[in-house]
Each structure stands twice: as C-alpha cells, then as structure tokens.
C-alpha cells in the first residue's frame, strides 16, 4: 500500500472507533465483555475517543505525505501507538477484563502495528 492508502485506513478505523466509543459506548463495550455501569466509566470511554479521533485526524491530514524522514517518523509513531495497544489489550485479555470479542483487540493492534512498520520500511 502507498502512504495515502495506509493513512486513510488508519484514519477511518480510528475515527469509527472514536465515534462508537463516544456515541454508543454502552452498546460497544459489552461486546468486549466490559460494562459501562456508571457515569465515570462512561466518561472514560468518551475521554478515550479524544485520542482515537486525534490519531484519525493526524492520519487523515497527513495522508498525502511524501516518502522521507517525516513520513518515516509518522509511521514509527503509529507503530509505537499500536504496539502499546497490543500490550494493553493482551494484558486485559489475559486477566479476563476483555472477553467475548475482546480477543480481536490485540489482533487488530498487531495488524495495524505490522502495517505501520512495513510502511515505515518503505520510506
């Protein structure tokens, strides 16, 4: 994939998750085995959407970036972000916090990390 395609994919996926966690968290989280049982959990879900939407915006606004040092640094940052996602969601899956569709989170973050590192190598 070229930079535009990979960054558009990142932007769309992160924007969808940001929207879902902001607008319908009480429907989304139970699929992963997590309950939104008070106003604080609801706030934290919506607060998380800030950062997901930010990643989406960065990817979308930089989708036409040319190959070079700046593009390489962007893909390294995306790789680090997704690798952190792998670690955190694996921990949640292994400790029983994420159940049900929860196994898909570490797989998703690993997939996005691999795409990011592959794209970084092309720069």
PDB file of C-alpha atoms in Angstrom:
ATOM      1  CA  UNK A   1       0.000   0.000   0.000  1.00  0.00           C
ATOM      2  CA  UNK A   2       1.105   3.555  -0.508  1.00  0.00           C
ATOM      3  CA  UNK A   3       1.170   6.227   2.207  1.00  0.00           C
ATOM      4  CA  UNK A   4      -2.237   7.634   1.251  1.00  0.00           C
ATOM      5  CA  UNK A   5      -3.912   4.222   1.467  1.00  0.00           C
ATOM      6  CA  UNK A   6      -2.373   3.172   4.772  1.00  0.00           C
ATOM      7  CA  UNK A   7      -3.002   6.530   6.435  1.00  0.00           C
ATOM      8  CA  UNK A   8      -6.575   6.651   5.139  1.00  0.00           C
ATOM      9  CA  UNK A   9      -7.138   3.137   6.529  1.00  0.00           C
ATOM     10  CA  UNK A  10      -5.750   4.228   9.909  1.00  0.00           C
ATOM     11  CA  UNK A  11      -7.894   7.372   9.854  1.00  0.00           C
ATOM     12  CA  UNK A  12     -11.118   5.541   9.008  1.00  0.00           C
ATOM     13  CA  UNK A  13     -10.647   2.768  11.574  1.00  0.00           C
ATOM     14  CA  UNK A  14      -9.680   5.116  14.389  1.00  0.00           C
ATOM     15  CA  UNK A  15     -12.485   7.558  13.517  1.00  0.00           C
ATOM     16  CA  UNK A  16     -15.045   4.727  13.598  1.00  0.00           C
ATOM     17  CA  UNK A  17     -13.841   3.522  16.997  1.00  0.00           C
ATOM     18  CA  UNK A  18     -13.718   7.082  18.343  1.00  0.00           C
ATOM     19  CA  UNK A  19     -17.297   7.676  17.210  1.00  0.00           C
ATOM     20  CA  UNK A  20     -18.539   4.385  18.613  1.00  0.00           C
ATOM     21  CA  UNK A  21     -16.863   4.887  21.995  1.00  0.00           C
ATOM     22  CA  UNK A  22     -18.222   8.416  22.218  1.00  0.00           C
ATOM     23  CA  UNK A  23     -21.787   7.951  20.943  1.00  0.00           C
ATOM     24  CA  UNK A  24     -22.687   4.348  21.785  1.00  0.00           C
ATOM     25  CA  UNK A  25     -20.267   3.092  24.459  1.00  0.00           C
ATOM     26  CA  UNK A  26     -22.961   1.187  26.352  1.00  0.00           C
ATOM     27  CA  UNK A  27     -23.603  -0.896  23.223  1.00  0.00           C
ATOM     28  CA  UNK A  28     -19.967  -1.336  22.164  1.00  0.00           C
ATOM     29  CA  UNK A  29     -18.148  -2.266  25.380  1.00  0.00           C
ATOM     30  CA  UNK A  30     -20.368  -5.238  26.353  1.00  0.00           C
ATOM     31  CA  UNK A  31     -19.374  -6.915  23.067  1.00  0.00           C
ATOM     32  CA  UNK A  32     -15.849  -6.952  24.504  1.00  0.00           C
ATOM     33  CA  UNK A  33     -17.022  -8.094  27.928  1.00  0.00           C
ATOM     34  CA  UNK A  34     -16.725  -4.688  29.600  1.00  0.00           C
ATOM     35  CA  UNK A  35     -19.625  -2.987  31.377  1.00  0.00           C
ATOM     36  CA  UNK A  36     -20.344   0.716  31.425  1.00  0.00           C
ATOM     37  CA  UNK A  37     -22.022   0.739  34.809  1.00  0.00           C
ATOM     38  CA  UNK A  38     -21.615   4.329  35.996  1.00  0.00           C
ATOM     39  CA  UNK A  39     -21.009   7.883  34.857  1.00  0.00           C
ATOM     40  CA  UNK A  40     -17.255   7.553  35.418  1.00  0.00           C
ATOM     41  CA  UNK A  41     -16.858   4.576  33.103  1.00  0.00           C
ATOM     42  CA  UNK A  42     -18.964   6.393  30.512  1.00  0.00           C
ATOM     43  CA  UNK A  43     -16.725   9.451  30.813  1.00  0.00           C
ATOM     44  CA  UNK A  44     -13.550   7.383  30.446  1.00  0.00           C
ATOM     45  CA  UNK A  45     -14.911   5.780  27.284  1.00  0.00           C
ATOM     46  CA  UNK A  46     -15.777   9.149  25.832  1.00  0.00           C
ATOM     47  CA  UNK A  47     -12.449  10.573  27.006  1.00  0.00           C
ATOM     48  CA  UNK A  48     -10.620   7.781  25.174  1.00  0.00           C
ATOM     49  CA  UNK A  49     -12.379   8.821  21.984  1.00  0.00           C
ATOM     50  CA  UNK A  50     -10.472  12.131  22.120  1.00  0.00           C
ATOM     51  CA  UNK A  51      -7.195  10.360  21.463  1.00  0.00           C
ATOM     52  CA  UNK A  52      -8.590   7.956  18.899  1.00  0.00           C
ATOM     53  CA  UNK A  53     -10.121  10.866  16.998  1.00  0.00           C
ATOM     54  CA  UNK A  54      -6.801  12.718  17.256  1.00  0.00           C
ATOM     55  CA  UNK A  55      -4.928   9.809  15.674  1.00  0.00           C
ATOM     56  CA  UNK A  56      -7.591   9.679  12.953  1.00  0.00           C
ATOM     57  CA  UNK A  57      -7.225  13.417  12.287  1.00  0.00           C
ATOM     58  CA  UNK A  58      -3.424  13.248  12.124  1.00  0.00           C
ATOM     59  CA  UNK A  59      -3.542  10.310   9.715  1.00  0.00           C
ATOM     60  CA  UNK A  60      -6.180  11.934   7.538  1.00  0.00           C
ATOM     61  CA  UNK A  61      -4.453  15.310   7.388  1.00  0.00           C
ATOM     62  CA  UNK A  62      -1.080  13.728   6.577  1.00  0.00           C
ATOM     63  CA  UNK A  63      -2.373  11.092   4.167  1.00  0.00           C
ATOM     64  CA  UNK A  64      -0.646  12.748   1.192  1.00  0.00           C
ATOM     65  CA  UNK A  65       2.771  12.853   2.874  1.00  0.00           C
ATOM     66  CA  UNK A  66       5.662  12.031   0.573  1.00  0.00           C
ATOM     67  CA  UNK A  67       8.288   9.418   1.309  1.00  0.00           C
ATOM     68  CA  UNK A  68      11.061  10.700   3.504  1.00  0.00           C
ATOM     69  CA  UNK A  69      12.185  11.316   7.063  1.00  0.00           C
ATOM     70  CA  UNK A  70       8.927  12.900   8.222  1.00  0.00           C
ATOM     71  CA  UNK A  71       6.833  10.033   6.819  1.00  0.00           C
ATOM     72  CA  UNK A  72       9.167   7.520   8.446  1.00  0.00           C
ATOM     73  CA  UNK A  73       8.764   9.242  11.828  1.00  0.00           C
ATOM     74  CA  UNK A  74       4.981   9.283  11.420  1.00  0.00           C
ATOM     75  CA  UNK A  75       4.923   5.530  10.776  1.00  0.00           C
ATOM     76  CA  UNK A  76       7.257   4.901  13.718  1.00  0.00           C
ATOM     77  CA  UNK A  77       4.833   6.853  15.924  1.00  0.00           C
ATOM     78  CA  UNK A  78       1.889   4.828  14.602  1.00  0.00           C
ATOM     79  CA  UNK A  79       3.845   1.627  15.192  1.00  0.00           C
ATOM     80  CA  UNK A  80       4.579   2.635  18.802  1.00  0.00           C
ATOM     81  CA  UNK A  81       0.938   3.600  19.350  1.00  0.00           C
ATOM     82  CA  UNK A  82      -0.314   0.286  18.010  1.00  0.00           C
ATOM     83  CA  UNK A  83       2.324  -1.696  19.899  1.00  0.00           C
ATOM     84  CA  UNK A  84       1.164  -0.078  23.137  1.00  0.00           C
ATOM     85  CA  UNK A  85      -2.349  -1.140  22.110  1.00  0.00           C
ATOM     86  CA  UNK A  86      -1.140  -4.735  21.705  1.00  0.00           C
ATOM     87  CA  UNK A  87       0.419  -4.778  25.181  1.00  0.00           C
ATOM     88  CA  UNK A  88      -2.534  -3.195  26.979  1.00  0.00           C
ATOM     89  CA  UNK A  89      -5.219  -5.270  25.264  1.00  0.00           C
ATOM     90  CA  UNK A  90      -3.262  -8.516  25.666  1.00  0.00           C
ATOM     91  CA  UNK A  91      -2.985  -7.808  29.373  1.00  0.00           C
ATOM     92  CA  UNK A  92      -6.729  -7.142  29.523  1.00  0.00           C
ATOM     93  CA  UNK A  93      -7.464 -10.338  27.587  1.00  0.00           C
ATOM     94  CA  UNK A  94      -5.173 -12.486  29.755  1.00  0.00           C
ATOM     95  CA  UNK A  95      -6.553 -11.080  33.016  1.00  0.00           C
ATOM     96  CA  UNK A  96     -10.150 -11.642  31.926  1.00  0.00           C
ATOM     97  CA  UNK A  97     -11.146  -7.999  31.536  1.00  0.00           C
ATOM     98  CA  UNK A  98     -11.737  -8.382  27.808  1.00  0.00           C
ATOM     99  CA  UNK A  99     -13.849 -11.404  26.931  1.00  0.00           C
ATOM    100  CA  UNK A 100     -16.168 -12.168  24.062  1.00  0.00           C
ATOM    101  CA  UNK A 101     -14.894 -10.213  21.080  1.00  0.00           C
ATOM    102  CA  UNK A 102     -12.047  -8.935  23.268  1.00  0.00           C
ATOM    103  CA  UNK A 103      -9.553 -11.275  21.590  1.00  0.00           C
ATOM    104  CA  UNK A 104      -9.917  -9.165  18.444  1.00  0.00           C
ATOM    105  CA  UNK A 105      -8.351  -6.063  20.023  1.00  0.00           C
ATOM    106  CA  UNK A 106      -4.793  -7.434  20.345  1.00  0.00           C
ATOM    107  CA  UNK A 107      -5.117  -8.933  16.856  1.00  0.00           C
ATOM    108  CA  UNK A 108      -6.297  -5.595  15.466  1.00  0.00           C
ATOM    109  CA  UNK A 109      -3.484  -3.630  17.116  1.00  0.00           C
ATOM    110  CA  UNK A 110      -0.902  -6.187  15.971  1.00  0.00           C
ATOM    111  CA  UNK A 111      -2.221  -5.963  12.399  1.00  0.00           C
ATOM    112  CA  UNK A 112      -2.027  -2.164  12.482  1.00  0.00           C
ATOM    113  CA  UNK A 113       1.482  -2.322  14.009  1.00  0.00           C
ATOM    114  CA  UNK A 114       2.659  -4.649  11.239  1.00  0.00           C
ATOM    115  CA  UNK A 115       1.159  -2.367   8.575  1.00  0.00           C
ATOM    116  CA  UNK A 116       2.861   0.619  10.191  1.00  0.00           C
ATOM    117  CA  UNK A 117       6.298  -0.988  10.378  1.00  0.00           C
ATOM    118  CA  UNK A 118       6.025  -2.275   6.802  1.00  0.00           C
ATOM    119  CA  UNK A 119       5.136   1.206   5.604  1.00  0.00           C
ATOM    120  CA  UNK A 120       7.943   2.709   7.673  1.00  0.00           C
ATOM    121  CA  UNK A 121      10.431   0.409   5.906  1.00  0.00           C
ATOM    122  CA  UNK A 122       9.279   1.762   2.536  1.00  0.00           C
ATOM    123  CA  UNK A 123      10.200   5.320   3.454  1.00  0.00           C
TER     124      UNK A 123
END
